[in-house]
Structure formats: structure tokens, C-alpha cells
Amino acid sequence: MRKILCILSLFVVCLHFNQAHAQRYLPGMKAIQLTAGMADDFHWSDKSDFAYHIGAAYSVYTKNANRWVIGGEYLEKRYDYKDIRIPVQQFTAEGGYYLNFLSDRRKTFFLSAGLSALAGYETSNWGNKLLQDGSTLLNKDAFVYGGVLTLELETYLTDRWVLLLNVRERALFGSSIGKFHTQVGVGMKFIIN
């Protein structure tokens, strides 16, 4: 029994030290990701404006862990008016390129900067311009367009699952809630192949 236990222990130690790590971010690899986070003022207080965003994207990798990204995002910002909160929503599509400029030797952490074009639609209070107290919203639904600059940190949890942390600055023209929105988000990426 002691001999079998010793052989099994040696086998487990050998397996641990001889692990093969999958190659990461090779040209042509594809991934999908989901992200969510806060926008603008970054607070949850009931007495202040509140904004959040969620998004999904598809990535295709090129040389040096750089990637093309195409995706969509939903951003909602709520404004206080008397005793209610009026939501303003933006639905945007994104297409851009992310340049990897820093990674560790073991290819576990990647820091990338991205520049993307945005286009979408903005609506206030889901299109309902008449409020409960009889007031009328004056801002109109509109098409929005612009760009986004992103700084993103990726860290591998397993060979296929990646944790994302990002900071984004969106510039949108045609919007009634301001041209610039700073976003901080967290997400998960799954490497497809």
C-alpha cells in the first residue's frame, strides 16, 4: 500500500511540473465576450444620476495578440425629475481594432488599447414623451455616431476563459445626454478556437 501511494504521489508531482500550456492569441483565433459596468459618475446613490452599460462582442486575433472587434452595447442613464427617474437609453454598434502593447512573458496578462467607431440610436423614457404629471420631454429620439477609446486588461483564468477589466471614453454626436461618457467595466471572454 505504501509503495502504491508513493508511486501515485510521484505521478501527480510529474503531472504538475510537466503541464503543457495552450498557445494563446494566435492569428485567426476567435472569441466572444460579455461586459458590464458603470458609466459617467460611478455611484449608486438614490439622490444622483445613475448610468450603467452592458455589451457583447466578437473578436478575431491578428499578429502579436492584436484583434479586430465587432459588437453591440446598451447604455442607460437615469435623470432625477421631481420624484421619478427618467431613463435615457443608447443602443450602439461598435467596430474597431485593439493593439496589444504590453504582456507578460508567460502570456497570462495582456494590456491593449483600442479605437472603435460607434453608431446607434438614442431614446428617452422608451419613447414616451408625456410624463405622469403632464410634463412633456423635449429631447428627441435620434441617431448617434462617434467613437470610443478603450484601455483593456485581460488575464487568463483557464486556457479558454479570460477576465476583462476596461476603461472606455465614448464620444457620441447627436446625443441629448452629452457627448462624452466614461465607462468602467468588467467582463468575461471565451476563446472559441
PDB file of C-alpha atoms in Angstrom:
ATOM      1  CA  MET A   1       0.000   0.000   0.000  1.00  0.00           C
ATOM      2  CA  ARG A   2       2.813   2.340   0.897  1.00  0.00           C
ATOM      3  CA  LYS A   3       4.563   1.597  -2.392  1.00  0.00           C
ATOM      4  CA  ILE A   4       1.387   2.382  -4.418  1.00  0.00           C
ATOM      5  CA  LEU A   5       0.874   5.643  -2.515  1.00  0.00           C
ATOM      6  CA  CYS A   6       4.468   6.653  -3.200  1.00  0.00           C
ATOM      7  CA  ILE A   7       4.122   5.891  -6.946  1.00  0.00           C
ATOM      8  CA  LEU A   8       0.841   7.833  -7.173  1.00  0.00           C
ATOM      9  CA  SER A   9       2.412  10.821  -5.389  1.00  0.00           C
ATOM     10  CA  LEU A  10       5.367  10.792  -7.777  1.00  0.00           C
ATOM     11  CA  PHE A  11       2.954  10.556 -10.736  1.00  0.00           C
ATOM     12  CA  VAL A  12       0.942  13.571  -9.512  1.00  0.00           C
ATOM     13  CA  VAL A  13       4.121  15.615  -9.000  1.00  0.00           C
ATOM     14  CA  CYS A  14       5.295  14.767 -12.533  1.00  0.00           C
ATOM     15  CA  LEU A  15       1.943  15.768 -13.983  1.00  0.00           C
ATOM     16  CA  HIS A  16       2.071  19.101 -12.170  1.00  0.00           C
ATOM     17  CA  PHE A  17       5.559  20.071 -13.368  1.00  0.00           C
ATOM     18  CA  ASN A  18       5.126  18.927 -16.971  1.00  0.00           C
ATOM     19  CA  GLN A  19       1.902  20.743 -17.779  1.00  0.00           C
ATOM     20  CA  ALA A  20       1.587  21.945 -21.343  1.00  0.00           C
ATOM     21  CA  HIS A  21       0.066  25.401 -21.676  1.00  0.00           C
ATOM     22  CA  ALA A  22      -2.093  26.094 -24.711  1.00  0.00           C
ATOM     23  CA  GLN A  23      -0.846  28.675 -27.149  1.00  0.00           C
ATOM     24  CA  ARG A  24      -2.650  31.940 -26.655  1.00  0.00           C
ATOM     25  CA  TYR A  25      -3.954  34.552 -29.054  1.00  0.00           C
ATOM     26  CA  LEU A  26      -2.649  33.064 -32.265  1.00  0.00           C
ATOM     27  CA  PRO A  27      -3.592  34.745 -35.566  1.00  0.00           C
ATOM     28  CA  GLY A  28      -7.073  33.613 -36.593  1.00  0.00           C
ATOM     29  CA  MET A  29      -8.290  32.708 -33.095  1.00  0.00           C
ATOM     30  CA  LYS A  30     -11.808  33.886 -32.310  1.00  0.00           C
ATOM     31  CA  ALA A  31     -13.501  34.868 -29.056  1.00  0.00           C
ATOM     32  CA  ILE A  32     -16.813  36.143 -27.712  1.00  0.00           C
ATOM     33  CA  GLN A  33     -17.117  38.422 -24.697  1.00  0.00           C
ATOM     34  CA  LEU A  34     -19.726  39.908 -22.381  1.00  0.00           C
ATOM     35  CA  THR A  35     -19.079  43.082 -20.361  1.00  0.00           C
ATOM     36  CA  ALA A  36     -20.983  45.245 -17.895  1.00  0.00           C
ATOM     37  CA  GLY A  37     -20.203  48.245 -15.751  1.00  0.00           C
ATOM     38  CA  MET A  38     -20.855  51.772 -14.609  1.00  0.00           C
ATOM     39  CA  ALA A  39     -20.856  54.917 -16.723  1.00  0.00           C
ATOM     40  CA  ASP A  40     -20.207  58.599 -16.019  1.00  0.00           C
ATOM     41  CA  ASP A  41     -20.354  59.395 -12.273  1.00  0.00           C
ATOM     42  CA  PHE A  42     -19.801  55.824 -10.931  1.00  0.00           C
ATOM     43  CA  HIS A  43     -22.150  55.888  -7.959  1.00  0.00           C
ATOM     44  CA  TRP A  44     -25.246  54.037  -6.783  1.00  0.00           C
ATOM     45  CA  SER A  45     -26.777  56.793  -4.641  1.00  0.00           C
ATOM     46  CA  ASP A  46     -30.550  57.301  -4.866  1.00  0.00           C
ATOM     47  CA  LYS A  47     -30.171  61.090  -4.957  1.00  0.00           C
ATOM     48  CA  SER A  48     -27.945  61.263  -8.029  1.00  0.00           C
ATOM     49  CA  ASP A  49     -27.941  60.361 -11.691  1.00  0.00           C
ATOM     50  CA  PHE A  50     -27.241  56.700 -12.356  1.00  0.00           C
ATOM     51  CA  ALA A  51     -25.782  55.100 -15.509  1.00  0.00           C
ATOM     52  CA  TYR A  52     -24.762  51.575 -16.490  1.00  0.00           C
ATOM     53  CA  HIS A  53     -23.828  49.673 -19.638  1.00  0.00           C
ATOM     54  CA  ILE A  54     -23.813  46.077 -20.902  1.00  0.00           C
ATOM     55  CA  GLY A  55     -22.271  44.781 -24.094  1.00  0.00           C
ATOM     56  CA  ALA A  56     -21.328  41.775 -26.197  1.00  0.00           C
ATOM     57  CA  ALA A  57     -18.566  41.491 -28.793  1.00  0.00           C
ATOM     58  CA  TYR A  58     -16.842  39.096 -31.186  1.00  0.00           C
ATOM     59  CA  SER A  59     -13.045  39.230 -31.655  1.00  0.00           C
ATOM     60  CA  VAL A  60     -10.689  37.873 -34.306  1.00  0.00           C
ATOM     61  CA  TYR A  61      -6.980  37.914 -33.447  1.00  0.00           C
ATOM     62  CA  THR A  62      -4.161  39.033 -35.746  1.00  0.00           C
ATOM     63  CA  LYS A  63      -0.392  39.068 -35.133  1.00  0.00           C
ATOM     64  CA  ASN A  64       1.059  39.903 -31.690  1.00  0.00           C
ATOM     65  CA  ALA A  65      -2.295  39.409 -29.871  1.00  0.00           C
ATOM     66  CA  ASN A  66      -3.867  42.384 -31.669  1.00  0.00           C
ATOM     67  CA  ARG A  67      -7.522  41.954 -32.619  1.00  0.00           C
ATOM     68  CA  TRP A  68     -10.458  43.198 -34.637  1.00  0.00           C
ATOM     69  CA  VAL A  69     -13.634  43.628 -32.583  1.00  0.00           C
ATOM     70  CA  ILE A  70     -17.272  43.955 -33.620  1.00  0.00           C
ATOM     71  CA  GLY A  71     -20.066  44.202 -31.066  1.00  0.00           C
ATOM     72  CA  GLY A  72     -23.043  45.973 -29.574  1.00  0.00           C
ATOM     73  CA  GLU A  73     -23.698  47.881 -26.375  1.00  0.00           C
ATOM     74  CA  TYR A  74     -26.621  49.181 -24.341  1.00  0.00           C
ATOM     75  CA  LEU A  75     -26.132  52.241 -22.107  1.00  0.00           C
ATOM     76  CA  GLU A  76     -28.817  53.647 -19.814  1.00  0.00           C
ATOM     77  CA  LYS A  77     -28.578  56.854 -17.819  1.00  0.00           C
ATOM     78  CA  ARG A  78     -31.351  57.937 -15.446  1.00  0.00           C
ATOM     79  CA  TYR A  79     -32.107  61.544 -14.562  1.00  0.00           C
ATOM     80  CA  ASP A  80     -33.981  62.731 -11.481  1.00  0.00           C
ATOM     81  CA  TYR A  81     -37.142  64.714 -12.136  1.00  0.00           C
ATOM     82  CA  LYS A  82     -39.258  65.532  -9.086  1.00  0.00           C
ATOM     83  CA  ASP A  83     -39.988  62.123  -7.517  1.00  0.00           C
ATOM     84  CA  ILE A  84     -39.271  59.971 -10.597  1.00  0.00           C
ATOM     85  CA  ARG A  85     -36.204  58.943 -12.603  1.00  0.00           C
ATOM     86  CA  ILE A  86     -36.316  59.396 -16.361  1.00  0.00           C
ATOM     87  CA  PRO A  87     -34.217  56.889 -18.330  1.00  0.00           C
ATOM     88  CA  VAL A  88     -32.299  57.731 -21.497  1.00  0.00           C
ATOM     89  CA  GLN A  89     -31.121  54.690 -23.465  1.00  0.00           C
ATOM     90  CA  GLN A  90     -28.461  54.287 -26.159  1.00  0.00           C
ATOM     91  CA  PHE A  91     -28.181  51.234 -28.404  1.00  0.00           C
ATOM     92  CA  THR A  92     -24.860  51.268 -30.274  1.00  0.00           C
ATOM     93  CA  ALA A  93     -22.891  49.022 -32.632  1.00  0.00           C
ATOM     94  CA  GLU A  94     -19.093  49.082 -32.476  1.00  0.00           C
ATOM     95  CA  GLY A  95     -16.323  48.070 -34.843  1.00  0.00           C
ATOM     96  CA  GLY A  96     -12.643  48.652 -34.157  1.00  0.00           C
ATOM     97  CA  TYR A  97      -9.074  47.491 -33.676  1.00  0.00           C
ATOM     98  CA  TYR A  98      -7.290  46.754 -30.384  1.00  0.00           C
ATOM     99  CA  LEU A  99      -3.489  46.928 -30.217  1.00  0.00           C
ATOM    100  CA  ASN A 100      -1.718  44.806 -27.597  1.00  0.00           C
ATOM    101  CA  PHE A 101       1.123  46.904 -26.196  1.00  0.00           C
ATOM    102  CA  LEU A 102       2.100  45.017 -23.028  1.00  0.00           C
ATOM    103  CA  SER A 103       2.033  41.370 -21.937  1.00  0.00           C
ATOM    104  CA  ASP A 104       3.948  39.200 -19.521  1.00  0.00           C
ATOM    105  CA  ARG A 105       6.408  36.521 -20.604  1.00  0.00           C
ATOM    106  CA  ARG A 106       4.009  33.657 -19.826  1.00  0.00           C
ATOM    107  CA  LYS A 107       1.179  35.247 -21.859  1.00  0.00           C
ATOM    108  CA  THR A 108      -1.165  35.454 -18.860  1.00  0.00           C
ATOM    109  CA  PHE A 109      -1.765  39.223 -18.778  1.00  0.00           C
ATOM    110  CA  PHE A 110      -2.399  41.462 -21.794  1.00  0.00           C
ATOM    111  CA  LEU A 111      -2.868  45.236 -21.864  1.00  0.00           C
ATOM    112  CA  SER A 112      -4.456  46.632 -25.025  1.00  0.00           C
ATOM    113  CA  ALA A 113      -5.559  49.999 -26.367  1.00  0.00           C
ATOM    114  CA  GLY A 114      -8.462  50.108 -28.788  1.00  0.00           C
ATOM    115  CA  LEU A 115     -10.042  52.611 -31.106  1.00  0.00           C
ATOM    116  CA  SER A 116     -13.529  51.925 -32.457  1.00  0.00           C
ATOM    117  CA  ALA A 117     -16.284  53.602 -34.438  1.00  0.00           C
ATOM    118  CA  LEU A 118     -19.776  53.733 -32.894  1.00  0.00           C
ATOM    119  CA  ALA A 119     -23.199  54.217 -34.418  1.00  0.00           C
ATOM    120  CA  GLY A 120     -26.614  53.717 -32.902  1.00  0.00           C
ATOM    121  CA  TYR A 121     -29.896  55.090 -31.637  1.00  0.00           C
ATOM    122  CA  GLU A 122     -30.853  57.080 -28.526  1.00  0.00           C
ATOM    123  CA  THR A 123     -34.307  57.280 -26.975  1.00  0.00           C
ATOM    124  CA  SER A 124     -35.678  58.971 -23.843  1.00  0.00           C
ATOM    125  CA  ASN A 125     -38.128  57.257 -21.488  1.00  0.00           C
ATOM    126  CA  TRP A 126     -38.589  54.444 -24.061  1.00  0.00           C
ATOM    127  CA  GLY A 127     -40.217  56.901 -26.466  1.00  0.00           C
ATOM    128  CA  ASN A 128     -42.934  58.021 -24.022  1.00  0.00           C
ATOM    129  CA  LYS A 129     -42.600  61.834 -24.025  1.00  0.00           C
ATOM    130  CA  LEU A 130     -45.589  62.551 -21.735  1.00  0.00           C
ATOM    131  CA  LEU A 131     -44.746  62.160 -18.037  1.00  0.00           C
ATOM    132  CA  GLN A 132     -47.115  61.259 -15.189  1.00  0.00           C
ATOM    133  CA  ASP A 133     -47.505  64.855 -14.024  1.00  0.00           C
ATOM    134  CA  GLY A 134     -48.432  66.105 -17.521  1.00  0.00           C
ATOM    135  CA  SER A 135     -44.976  67.437 -18.406  1.00  0.00           C
ATOM    136  CA  THR A 136     -43.530  66.730 -21.837  1.00  0.00           C
ATOM    137  CA  LEU A 137     -39.937  65.678 -22.535  1.00  0.00           C
ATOM    138  CA  LEU A 138     -38.357  67.948 -25.139  1.00  0.00           C
ATOM    139  CA  ASN A 139     -35.336  65.863 -26.091  1.00  0.00           C
ATOM    140  CA  LYS A 140     -35.996  63.857 -29.216  1.00  0.00           C
ATOM    141  CA  ASP A 141     -35.026  60.338 -30.166  1.00  0.00           C
ATOM    142  CA  ALA A 142     -32.042  60.468 -32.501  1.00  0.00           C
ATOM    143  CA  PHE A 143     -29.356  58.550 -34.313  1.00  0.00           C
ATOM    144  CA  VAL A 144     -25.950  58.877 -32.641  1.00  0.00           C
ATOM    145  CA  TYR A 145     -22.465  58.359 -34.050  1.00  0.00           C
ATOM    146  CA  GLY A 146     -18.895  58.757 -32.878  1.00  0.00           C
ATOM    147  CA  GLY A 147     -16.012  56.743 -31.477  1.00  0.00           C
ATOM    148  CA  VAL A 148     -14.606  55.106 -28.391  1.00  0.00           C
ATOM    149  CA  LEU A 149     -11.088  54.847 -26.963  1.00  0.00           C
ATOM    150  CA  THR A 150     -10.550  51.780 -24.744  1.00  0.00           C
ATOM    151  CA  LEU A 151      -7.838  50.600 -22.364  1.00  0.00           C
ATOM    152  CA  GLU A 152      -8.354  46.906 -21.539  1.00  0.00           C
ATOM    153  CA  LEU A 153      -6.580  44.440 -19.240  1.00  0.00           C
ATOM    154  CA  GLU A 154      -7.062  40.740 -19.946  1.00  0.00           C
ATOM    155  CA  THR A 155      -5.964  37.910 -17.672  1.00  0.00           C
ATOM    156  CA  TYR A 156      -6.358  34.208 -18.343  1.00  0.00           C
ATOM    157  CA  LEU A 157      -8.300  32.217 -15.759  1.00  0.00           C
ATOM    158  CA  THR A 158      -8.068  28.996 -17.810  1.00  0.00           C
ATOM    159  CA  ASP A 159      -6.928  28.293 -21.357  1.00  0.00           C
ATOM    160  CA  ARG A 160     -10.339  29.371 -22.706  1.00  0.00           C
ATOM    161  CA  TRP A 161     -11.769  31.780 -20.104  1.00  0.00           C
ATOM    162  CA  VAL A 162     -10.371  35.315 -19.793  1.00  0.00           C
ATOM    163  CA  LEU A 163     -11.254  38.005 -17.217  1.00  0.00           C
ATOM    164  CA  LEU A 164     -11.552  41.536 -18.668  1.00  0.00           C
ATOM    165  CA  LEU A 165     -11.198  44.914 -16.955  1.00  0.00           C
ATOM    166  CA  ASN A 166     -11.627  48.023 -19.084  1.00  0.00           C
ATOM    167  CA  VAL A 167     -11.912  51.794 -19.076  1.00  0.00           C
ATOM    168  CA  ARG A 168     -13.583  53.449 -22.063  1.00  0.00           C
ATOM    169  CA  GLU A 169     -14.194  57.013 -23.177  1.00  0.00           C
ATOM    170  CA  ARG A 170     -17.099  57.336 -25.612  1.00  0.00           C
ATOM    171  CA  ALA A 171     -17.654  60.426 -27.758  1.00  0.00           C
ATOM    172  CA  LEU A 172     -21.108  60.461 -29.371  1.00  0.00           C
ATOM    173  CA  PHE A 173     -22.560  63.213 -31.507  1.00  0.00           C
ATOM    174  CA  GLY A 174     -26.314  63.723 -31.871  1.00  0.00           C
ATOM    175  CA  SER A 175     -26.924  62.730 -28.236  1.00  0.00           C
ATOM    176  CA  SER A 176     -29.132  64.709 -25.883  1.00  0.00           C
ATOM    177  CA  ILE A 177     -27.372  63.448 -22.719  1.00  0.00           C
ATOM    178  CA  GLY A 178     -23.904  64.744 -23.538  1.00  0.00           C
ATOM    179  CA  LYS A 179     -21.153  63.948 -25.972  1.00  0.00           C
ATOM    180  CA  PHE A 180     -18.709  62.169 -23.630  1.00  0.00           C
ATOM    181  CA  HIS A 181     -19.266  59.133 -21.406  1.00  0.00           C
ATOM    182  CA  THR A 182     -16.562  57.474 -19.297  1.00  0.00           C
ATOM    183  CA  GLN A 183     -17.185  53.798 -18.620  1.00  0.00           C
ATOM    184  CA  VAL A 184     -15.538  51.324 -16.263  1.00  0.00           C
ATOM    185  CA  GLY A 185     -16.405  47.688 -16.814  1.00  0.00           C
ATOM    186  CA  VAL A 186     -15.659  44.071 -16.094  1.00  0.00           C
ATOM    187  CA  GLY A 187     -16.347  41.102 -18.315  1.00  0.00           C
ATOM    188  CA  MET A 188     -15.613  37.550 -19.399  1.00  0.00           C
ATOM    189  CA  LYS A 189     -14.218  36.359 -22.706  1.00  0.00           C
ATOM    190  CA  PHE A 190     -14.452  32.807 -24.066  1.00  0.00           C
ATOM    191  CA  ILE A 191     -11.900  31.662 -26.657  1.00  0.00           C
ATOM    192  CA  ILE A 192     -13.822  29.703 -29.313  1.00  0.00           C
ATOM    193  CA  ASN A 193     -10.898  28.048 -31.141  1.00  0.00           C
TER     194      ASN A 193
END
